[in-house]
Short mmCIF file of C-alpha atoms (C1' of nucleotides) in Angstrom, two decimals:
data_model
loop_
_atom_site.label_atom_id
_atom_site.label_comp_id
_atom_site.label_asym_id
_atom_site.label_seq_id
_atom_site.Cartn_x
_atom_site.Cartn_y
_atom_site.Cartn_z
CA MET A 1 -26.95 -2.67 -7.58
CA GLY A 2 -30.10 -3.58 -5.69
CA SER A 3 -30.12 -3.81 -1.92
CA LYS A 4 -30.82 -7.53 -1.93
CA GLY A 5 -27.81 -8.25 -4.09
CA GLU A 6 -25.62 -6.05 -1.95
CA ALA A 7 -26.77 -7.88 1.17
CA LEU A 8 -25.86 -11.23 -0.38
CA ARG A 9 -22.52 -9.88 -1.47
CA GLN A 10 -21.88 -8.92 2.13
CA ARG A 11 -22.87 -12.37 3.37
CA ILE A 12 -20.44 -13.95 0.90
CA VAL A 13 -17.64 -11.70 2.10
CA VAL A 14 -18.34 -12.48 5.76
CA ALA A 15 -18.44 -16.22 5.14
CA ALA A 16 -15.27 -16.08 3.03
CA ASP A 17 -13.58 -14.00 5.71
CA ASN A 18 -14.24 -16.61 8.38
CA LEU A 19 -13.31 -19.55 6.17
CA PHE A 20 -10.09 -17.91 4.97
CA TYR A 21 -9.17 -17.41 8.61
CA GLN A 22 -10.05 -20.93 9.70
CA GLN A 23 -8.89 -22.92 6.66
CA GLY A 24 -6.68 -20.56 4.67
CA TYR A 25 -7.38 -18.88 1.36
CA GLU A 26 -6.10 -21.54 -1.06
CA ASN A 27 -7.69 -24.28 0.97
CA THR A 28 -11.15 -22.70 0.86
CA SER A 29 -13.24 -23.54 -2.21
CA PHE A 30 -16.32 -21.91 -3.69
CA SER A 31 -18.24 -24.95 -2.52
CA ASP A 32 -17.15 -24.31 1.06
CA ILE A 33 -18.36 -20.72 0.92
CA ALA A 34 -21.53 -21.70 -0.93
CA ASP A 35 -22.39 -24.24 1.76
CA VAL A 36 -22.11 -21.64 4.50
CA VAL A 37 -24.02 -18.92 2.67
CA GLY A 38 -26.59 -21.32 1.26
CA ILE A 39 -26.29 -20.42 -2.43
CA SER A 40 -25.11 -22.19 -5.57
CA ARG A 41 -21.56 -22.07 -6.88
CA GLY A 42 -22.58 -20.37 -10.12
CA ASN A 43 -24.09 -17.46 -8.27
CA PHE A 44 -20.69 -16.19 -7.12
CA TYR A 45 -19.85 -14.92 -10.55
CA TYR A 46 -22.67 -12.44 -10.54
CA HIS A 47 -21.05 -10.77 -7.53
CA PHE A 48 -17.35 -11.44 -8.14
CA LYS A 49 -15.36 -12.01 -11.32
CA SER A 50 -12.89 -14.41 -9.68
CA LYS A 51 -11.71 -15.88 -6.42
CA ASP A 52 -9.01 -13.23 -6.23
CA GLU A 53 -11.74 -10.63 -6.27
CA ILE A 54 -13.36 -12.25 -3.24
CA LEU A 55 -10.01 -12.14 -1.48
CA ASN A 56 -9.74 -8.48 -2.37
CA ALA A 57 -13.17 -7.82 -0.90
CA VAL A 58 -12.27 -9.76 2.25
CA ILE A 59 -9.10 -7.73 2.74
CA ASP A 60 -11.03 -4.49 2.23
CA ALA A 61 -13.65 -5.64 4.72
CA ARG A 62 -10.98 -6.55 7.26
CA ILE A 63 -9.28 -3.19 6.90
CA ALA A 64 -12.61 -1.43 7.35
CA GLY A 65 -13.35 -3.67 10.33
CA ILE A 66 -10.04 -2.85 12.01
CA GLU A 67 -10.60 0.88 11.44
CA MET A 68 -14.08 0.65 12.97
CA MET A 69 -12.76 -1.31 15.92
CA LEU A 70 -10.04 1.25 16.61
CA ASP A 71 -12.60 4.06 16.37
CA GLU A 72 -14.65 2.31 19.03
CA TRP A 73 -11.59 1.92 21.22
CA ASP A 74 -10.91 5.62 20.88
CA LYS A 75 -14.46 6.42 21.94
CA LYS A 76 -14.46 3.98 24.83
CA LEU A 77 -10.98 4.79 26.14
CA LYS A 78 -9.93 8.41 26.42
CA ASP A 79 -6.47 7.78 27.83
CA PRO A 80 -3.94 6.77 25.14
CA ARG A 81 -2.16 4.75 27.78
CA GLN A 82 -5.28 2.68 28.35
CA ARG A 83 -5.65 2.27 24.59
CA LEU A 84 -2.17 0.78 24.36
CA TYR A 85 -2.96 -1.63 27.16
CA TYR A 86 -6.15 -2.55 25.38
CA TYR A 87 -4.18 -3.26 22.23
CA ILE A 88 -1.81 -5.54 24.11
CA ASP A 89 -4.78 -7.33 25.66
CA MET A 90 -6.26 -8.08 22.25
CA PRO A 91 -4.60 -11.52 21.97
CA LEU A 92 -5.91 -12.28 25.46
CA ARG A 93 -9.47 -11.45 24.43
CA ASN A 94 -9.14 -13.63 21.32
CA GLN A 95 -7.02 -16.36 22.82
CA GLU A 96 -9.17 -19.29 21.79
CA GLU A 97 -9.29 -18.19 18.15
CA ILE A 98 -5.55 -17.57 18.17
CA ARG A 99 -4.88 -20.97 19.64
CA LEU A 100 -6.89 -22.55 16.84
CA HIS A 101 -6.15 -20.33 13.84
CA GLY A 102 -3.42 -17.84 14.74
CA CYS A 103 -3.68 -14.13 13.94
CA PRO A 104 -6.00 -13.36 11.01
CA THR A 105 -3.67 -10.69 9.65
CA GLY A 106 -0.38 -12.49 10.18
CA SER A 107 -1.52 -15.86 8.88
CA LEU A 108 -3.04 -14.32 5.75
CA CYS A 109 0.14 -12.37 4.98
CA THR A 110 2.20 -15.51 5.53
CA GLU A 111 0.02 -17.45 3.13
CA LEU A 112 -0.09 -14.76 0.46
CA ALA A 113 3.68 -14.26 0.57
CA LYS A 114 3.96 -17.81 -0.74
CA ALA A 115 0.80 -18.41 -2.75
CA ASN A 116 -0.31 -15.03 -4.07
CA ARG A 117 2.48 -12.51 -3.75
CA ALA A 118 0.67 -9.95 -5.88
CA MET A 119 -1.87 -9.43 -3.09
CA LEU A 120 0.62 -9.19 -0.24
CA ASP A 121 0.83 -5.42 -0.55
CA ASP A 122 -2.92 -5.22 -0.07
CA ALA A 123 -2.92 -7.60 2.88
CA ASN A 124 -0.12 -5.93 4.81
CA LYS A 125 -2.20 -2.73 4.90
CA MET A 126 -4.09 -4.44 7.73
CA PHE A 127 -0.89 -4.14 9.74
CA THR A 128 -0.45 -0.55 8.65
CA VAL A 129 -3.81 0.47 10.09
CA PHE A 130 -2.74 -0.83 13.50
CA HIS A 131 0.69 0.70 13.07
CA ASP A 132 -0.58 4.18 12.29
CA TRP A 133 -3.02 4.06 15.18
CA LEU A 134 -0.23 3.03 17.56
CA VAL A 135 1.88 5.95 16.34
CA VAL A 136 -0.96 8.35 17.11
CA GLN A 137 -1.36 7.01 20.64
CA LEU A 138 2.36 7.29 21.32
CA ASN A 139 2.44 10.85 20.00
CA LEU A 140 -0.51 11.73 22.23
CA LEU A 141 1.60 10.58 25.18
CA GLY A 142 4.35 12.97 24.16
CA ILE A 143 6.55 10.23 22.78
CA ASN A 144 7.99 11.39 19.47
CA LYS A 145 11.27 9.55 19.12
CA ASN A 146 11.41 6.22 17.29
CA VAL A 147 7.62 5.92 17.41
CA LYS A 148 7.43 4.07 14.11
CA LYS A 149 9.99 1.54 15.29
CA ILE A 150 8.16 1.12 18.58
CA ALA A 151 4.84 0.62 16.80
CA MET A 152 6.30 -2.01 14.50
CA HIS A 153 7.95 -3.67 17.46
CA PHE A 154 4.55 -3.93 19.14
CA ILE A 155 3.10 -5.59 16.09
CA ALA A 156 5.98 -8.03 15.75
CA ARG A 157 5.73 -9.00 19.40
CA VAL A 158 2.04 -9.77 19.06
CA GLN A 159 2.73 -11.76 15.90
CA GLY A 160 5.36 -13.85 17.64
CA ILE A 161 2.93 -14.59 20.45
CA ALA A 162 0.23 -15.62 17.97
CA ILE A 163 2.46 -17.97 15.97
CA VAL A 164 3.84 -19.86 18.94
CA THR A 165 0.42 -20.05 20.62
CA ASN A 166 -1.03 -21.46 17.42
CA ALA A 167 1.84 -23.88 16.74
CA PHE A 168 1.74 -25.38 20.25
CA GLU A 169 -1.97 -24.74 20.88
CA ASP A 170 -0.84 -23.28 24.17
CA LYS A 171 -2.84 -20.47 25.75
CA ASP A 172 -0.65 -20.39 28.88
CA PHE A 173 2.21 -19.12 26.77
CA LEU A 174 -0.02 -16.41 25.34
CA GLN A 175 -1.04 -15.24 28.79
CA GLN A 176 2.48 -15.06 30.14
CA GLU A 177 3.74 -13.21 27.07
CA VAL A 178 0.97 -10.62 27.23
CA LYS A 179 2.03 -9.86 30.80
CA GLN A 180 5.63 -9.49 29.72
CA LEU A 181 4.69 -7.21 26.84
CA LYS A 182 2.79 -4.98 29.24
CA LYS A 183 5.85 -4.79 31.43
CA TRP A 184 7.90 -3.75 28.42
CA LEU A 185 5.37 -1.02 27.65
CA ASP A 186 5.61 0.24 31.23
CA ASP A 187 9.38 0.05 31.62
CA GLU A 188 10.72 0.86 28.18
CA VAL A 189 8.08 3.02 26.51
CA LEU A 190 6.05 4.77 29.18
CA LYS A 191 8.87 4.57 31.74
CA SER A 192 6.23 4.97 34.46
CA GLY A 193 8.69 4.42 37.28
CA HIS A 194 11.30 6.83 35.99
CA SER A 195 9.53 10.03 35.09
CA MET B 1 16.27 -50.40 -0.52
CA GLY B 2 19.08 -49.93 -3.05
CA SER B 3 21.49 -47.05 -2.77
CA LYS B 4 20.35 -45.45 -6.01
CA GLY B 5 16.71 -45.39 -4.87
CA GLU B 6 17.71 -43.94 -1.53
CA ALA B 7 19.66 -41.18 -3.22
CA LEU B 8 16.68 -40.25 -5.38
CA ARG B 9 14.45 -40.30 -2.35
CA GLN B 10 16.79 -37.80 -0.73
CA ARG B 11 16.75 -35.58 -3.82
CA ILE B 12 12.96 -35.60 -3.76
CA VAL B 13 12.93 -34.60 -0.10
CA VAL B 14 15.41 -31.77 -0.66
CA ALA B 15 13.46 -30.41 -3.63
CA ALA B 16 10.15 -30.69 -1.76
CA ASP B 17 11.70 -28.99 1.26
CA ASN B 18 12.74 -25.96 -0.80
CA LEU B 19 9.46 -25.76 -2.69
CA PHE B 20 7.35 -26.09 0.46
CA TYR B 21 9.33 -23.21 1.90
CA GLN B 22 9.08 -21.01 -1.18
CA GLN B 23 5.52 -21.81 -2.31
CA GLY B 24 3.87 -23.51 0.63
CA TYR B 25 2.89 -27.16 1.01
CA GLU B 26 -0.62 -27.09 -0.47
CA ASN B 27 0.52 -24.88 -3.30
CA THR B 28 3.30 -27.25 -4.36
CA SER B 29 2.29 -30.05 -6.73
CA PHE B 30 3.99 -33.30 -7.68
CA SER B 31 4.66 -31.72 -11.06
CA ASP B 32 6.57 -28.87 -9.42
CA ILE B 33 8.77 -31.29 -7.53
CA ALA B 34 9.16 -33.55 -10.54
CA ASP B 35 10.35 -30.63 -12.66
CA VAL B 36 13.07 -29.76 -10.15
CA VAL B 37 14.25 -33.33 -9.58
CA GLY B 38 13.91 -34.28 -13.25
CA ILE B 39 11.72 -37.36 -12.85
CA SER B 40 8.19 -38.31 -13.84
CA ARG B 41 5.16 -37.82 -11.63
CA GLY B 42 4.39 -41.52 -11.43
CA ASN B 43 7.80 -42.29 -9.97
CA PHE B 44 6.92 -40.59 -6.67
CA TYR B 45 4.72 -43.42 -5.60
CA TYR B 46 7.55 -45.88 -5.58
CA HIS B 47 9.21 -43.77 -2.87
CA PHE B 48 6.20 -42.31 -1.06
CA LYS B 49 2.66 -43.54 -0.59
CA SER B 50 1.12 -40.05 -0.61
CA LYS B 51 1.86 -36.35 -0.54
CA ASP B 52 1.42 -36.39 3.23
CA GLU B 53 4.24 -38.90 3.42
CA ILE B 54 6.53 -36.50 1.56
CA LEU B 55 5.58 -33.80 4.03
CA ASN B 56 6.43 -36.16 6.84
CA ALA B 57 9.83 -36.89 5.31
CA VAL B 58 10.46 -33.16 4.83
CA ILE B 59 9.66 -32.43 8.47
CA ASP B 60 11.94 -35.26 9.61
CA ALA B 61 14.70 -33.94 7.37
CA ARG B 62 14.27 -30.43 8.72
CA ILE B 63 14.43 -31.65 12.31
CA ALA B 64 17.57 -33.63 11.54
CA GLY B 65 18.98 -30.57 9.75
CA ILE B 66 18.36 -28.31 12.73
CA GLU B 67 19.95 -30.82 15.09
CA MET B 68 23.01 -31.05 12.86
CA MET B 69 23.25 -27.28 12.61
CA LEU B 70 23.10 -26.86 16.38
CA ASP B 71 25.76 -29.55 16.81
CA GLU B 72 28.01 -27.57 14.50
CA TRP B 73 27.32 -24.41 16.45
CA ASP B 74 28.28 -26.21 19.64
CA LYS B 75 31.55 -27.34 18.09
CA LYS B 76 32.36 -23.97 16.61
CA LEU B 77 31.38 -21.86 19.62
CA LYS B 78 32.46 -23.01 23.05
CA ASP B 79 30.92 -20.12 25.00
CA PRO B 80 27.14 -20.56 25.54
CA ARG B 81 26.87 -16.78 25.51
CA GLN B 82 28.31 -16.69 22.00
CA ARG B 83 25.94 -19.46 20.99
CA LEU B 84 22.95 -17.39 22.09
CA TYR B 85 24.22 -14.41 20.11
CA TYR B 86 24.68 -16.70 17.14
CA TYR B 87 21.09 -17.86 17.48
CA ILE B 88 19.84 -14.29 17.52
CA ASP B 89 21.95 -13.52 14.47
CA MET B 90 20.33 -16.34 12.51
CA PRO B 91 17.63 -14.12 10.97
CA LEU B 92 20.37 -11.69 9.99
CA ARG B 93 22.31 -14.42 8.19
CA ASN B 94 19.15 -15.53 6.37
CA GLN B 95 17.61 -12.12 5.86
CA GLU B 96 17.03 -12.36 2.14
CA GLU B 97 15.23 -15.71 2.43
CA ILE B 98 13.15 -14.39 5.32
CA ARG B 99 12.21 -11.29 3.37
CA LEU B 100 10.97 -13.48 0.53
CA HIS B 101 9.54 -16.52 2.31
CA GLY B 102 9.47 -15.91 6.06
CA CYS B 103 10.72 -18.45 8.59
CA PRO B 104 10.62 -22.06 7.28
CA THR B 105 9.43 -23.40 10.62
CA GLY B 106 6.93 -20.69 11.46
CA SER B 107 5.35 -20.48 8.04
CA LEU B 108 4.95 -24.25 7.80
CA CYS B 109 3.29 -24.45 11.22
CA THR B 110 0.99 -21.57 10.26
CA GLU B 111 -0.02 -23.36 7.08
CA LEU B 112 -0.52 -26.75 8.70
CA ALA B 113 -2.60 -25.30 11.52
CA LYS B 114 -5.14 -24.38 8.86
CA ALA B 115 -4.73 -26.97 6.11
CA ASN B 116 -3.43 -30.12 7.76
CA ARG B 117 -3.89 -29.91 11.50
CA ALA B 118 -3.04 -33.59 12.00
CA MET B 119 0.59 -32.86 11.12
CA LEU B 120 0.97 -29.74 13.26
CA ASP B 121 2.27 -31.77 16.20
CA ASP B 122 5.03 -33.13 14.00
CA ALA B 123 5.91 -29.72 12.58
CA ASN B 124 6.12 -27.89 15.90
CA LYS B 125 8.85 -30.32 16.97
CA MET B 126 11.13 -28.15 14.82
CA PHE B 127 10.55 -25.40 17.37
CA THR B 128 11.12 -27.83 20.22
CA VAL B 129 14.61 -28.69 19.00
CA PHE B 130 15.58 -25.02 19.14
CA HIS B 131 13.80 -24.62 22.47
CA ASP B 132 15.62 -27.49 24.16
CA TRP B 133 18.96 -26.31 22.85
CA LEU B 134 18.30 -22.80 24.17
CA VAL B 135 17.44 -24.25 27.58
CA VAL B 136 20.76 -26.10 27.64
CA GLN B 137 22.72 -22.94 26.82
CA LEU B 138 20.94 -20.97 29.53
CA ASN B 139 21.59 -23.69 32.08
CA LEU B 140 25.26 -23.73 31.12
CA LEU B 141 25.34 -20.04 32.00
CA GLY B 142 23.99 -20.80 35.44
CA ILE B 143 20.52 -19.53 34.62
CA ASN B 144 17.99 -21.97 36.01
CA LYS B 145 14.90 -19.89 36.70
CA ASN B 146 12.19 -19.56 34.05
CA VAL B 147 14.52 -20.96 31.41
CA LYS B 148 11.70 -22.60 29.47
CA LYS B 149 9.77 -19.35 29.36
CA ILE B 150 12.87 -17.46 28.29
CA ALA B 151 13.58 -19.99 25.54
CA MET B 152 10.04 -19.78 24.21
CA HIS B 153 10.20 -16.00 24.40
CA PHE B 154 13.31 -16.08 22.22
CA ILE B 155 11.54 -18.19 19.66
CA ALA B 156 8.45 -15.98 19.63
CA ARG B 157 10.55 -12.84 19.20
CA VAL B 158 12.32 -14.31 16.19
CA GLN B 159 8.99 -15.41 14.75
CA GLY B 160 7.55 -11.93 15.09
CA ILE B 161 10.57 -10.49 13.33
CA ALA B 162 10.22 -13.01 10.49
CA ILE B 163 6.52 -12.38 9.91
CA VAL B 164 6.76 -8.60 9.77
CA THR B 165 9.91 -8.72 7.63
CA ASN B 166 8.15 -11.04 5.21
CA ALA B 167 4.86 -9.13 5.16
CA PHE B 168 6.54 -5.78 4.42
CA GLU B 169 9.55 -7.24 2.58
CA ASP B 170 11.61 -4.98 4.82
CA LYS B 171 15.10 -6.07 5.85
CA ASP B 172 15.78 -2.83 7.72
CA PHE B 173 13.17 -3.79 10.26
CA LEU B 174 14.80 -7.19 10.68
CA GLN B 175 18.19 -5.62 11.34
CA GLN B 176 16.92 -3.16 13.92
CA GLU B 177 14.94 -5.84 15.73
CA VAL B 178 17.89 -8.21 15.91
CA LYS B 179 19.87 -5.44 17.61
CA GLN B 180 17.06 -4.90 20.08
CA LEU B 181 16.79 -8.60 20.83
CA LYS B 182 20.52 -8.72 21.58
CA LYS B 183 20.07 -5.85 23.97
CA TRP B 184 17.27 -7.74 25.70
CA LEU B 185 19.55 -10.77 26.02
CA ASP B 186 22.25 -8.60 27.59
CA ASP B 187 20.07 -6.59 29.92
CA GLU B 188 17.35 -9.00 30.98
CA VAL B 189 18.84 -12.47 30.67
CA LEU B 190 22.62 -12.20 31.00
CA LYS B 191 22.43 -8.97 32.99
CA SER B 192 26.01 -8.26 31.94
CA GLY B 193 26.08 -4.82 33.48
CA HIS B 194 24.69 -5.91 36.82
CA SER B 195 26.62 -8.97 37.93
"C1'" DG C 1 13.35 -48.51 -10.25
"C1'" DT C 2 11.48 -45.54 -13.63
"C1'" DC C 3 8.55 -44.72 -17.12
"C1'" DT C 4 3.84 -43.72 -19.85
"C1'" DA C 5 -0.89 -43.83 -19.78
"C1'" DT C 6 -4.85 -43.29 -17.43
"C1'" DA C 7 -8.40 -43.03 -13.73
"C1'" DT C 8 -10.72 -40.04 -10.62
"C1'" DC C 9 -11.74 -36.15 -8.44
"C1'" DG C 10 -12.60 -31.35 -7.27
"C1'" DA C 11 -11.26 -26.91 -8.37
"C1'" DG C 12 -12.38 -22.26 -10.80
"C1'" DA C 13 -15.06 -20.51 -14.30
"C1'" DT C 14 -18.85 -19.99 -18.11
"C1'" DA C 15 -23.53 -20.32 -20.56
"C1'" DG C 16 -27.87 -19.88 -20.53
"C1'" DA C 17 -32.62 -21.08 -18.48
"C1'" DC C 18 -35.75 -19.03 -15.28
"C1'" DG D 1 -30.44 -12.10 -9.32
"C1'" DT D 2 -30.17 -16.98 -8.76
"C1'" DC D 3 -30.23 -21.28 -10.52
"C1'" DT D 4 -28.59 -25.83 -13.16
"C1'" DA D 5 -25.65 -27.75 -16.36
"C1'" DT D 6 -21.39 -27.90 -18.21
"C1'" DC D 7 -16.54 -26.81 -19.63
"C1'" DT D 8 -11.71 -27.03 -18.74
"C1'" DC D 9 -7.95 -27.71 -16.17
"C1'" DG D 10 -4.66 -29.57 -12.95
"C1'" DA D 11 -4.38 -32.09 -8.86
"C1'" DT D 12 -3.43 -36.80 -6.44
"C1'" DA D 13 -3.15 -41.35 -7.26
"C1'" DT D 14 -3.05 -46.05 -9.81
"C1'" DA D 15 -1.89 -49.73 -13.43
"C1'" DG D 16 1.05 -51.81 -15.89
"C1'" DA D 17 4.86 -51.70 -19.60
"C1'" DC D 18 9.81 -51.66 -19.71
#
DNA sequence: GTCTATATCGAGATAGAC
DNA sequence: GTCTATCTCGATATAGAC
């Protein structure tokens, strides 16, 4: 495994990642990826045995990317409360992409549930990384009851926002829902006004 | 347009509807539909000019189906409050299908946003039918402020539930979230305890 | 109206030259 | 390691017999 080959492998994964997000997995061909990376179709099979293997690499890369992102959040934000707000603001920061392509994690799981069920268990680990991180933040705030349910609720709320924003291409809805989700965090989870 | 041809056309639409839901639109071939209906591939083109036209017919059929369903709800349930509860219970009634295939409306919009953007504006009308009906029920209850936002919020919440249930194949999550959504309806919309 | 046969295309995948 | 050439398959779609 030379360094040049590894670098190309990485470029393939990055290109596939973007295309899978923008066009969907099934709808993205080797030709599409080859055009972006600037290589020939035949060259893929030196780096990957099949298209499924590319998908596997993309999922692994996404999971690693989410973990890195959360590590950076932890470094940048010392207060778990601020981290939770930053999580809720994520759709706001990515609103244009969500309007156009939805949530990368949610839309991939939705596609794989229909087209490639065998890989769904790999894909939903992307959710699990967020989930486990949310649980840690809640525990740090002294919240220990129903934390798993709360974390999953967070994720589902963000997914609902992403789907409707994408279906109606409506960023106003996204903005108003993010506000409402913050209010829920304040009133029902942190109970700022009551403690 | 003879009656026999019309009946077959309907059978094609029903079969395509189910297959699009279970396997996705792009992932469903004419052969798949032909196998279910029991006809030959070539016969499709007497009834439809293209696969897109079948998709169009499926979306129209789904919209008509939702409208019929809501009419039945209106007849069966006279209290708008009960109708809203019945709406929230919908994922519960369809929990096994949602676990396996997600929400028919949400998953189709998610797919079309990536693979066939031109038809997204047709598909999201399925959401609009629910939305407008929810607005009517809220108005009937004397709620006139922010009703459109509330209706869209309802829809997004249900979508979030469907995605996570589907991604983790977890019906327990669905059940707990439906309970929570009912509580939100009581406390924040109907404000039963406060009026 | 429904069928069989076929055209055309693009997909994933392989073989082997360089 | 990367390329070109090619194989095989299944997809949408068409033509024309019945």
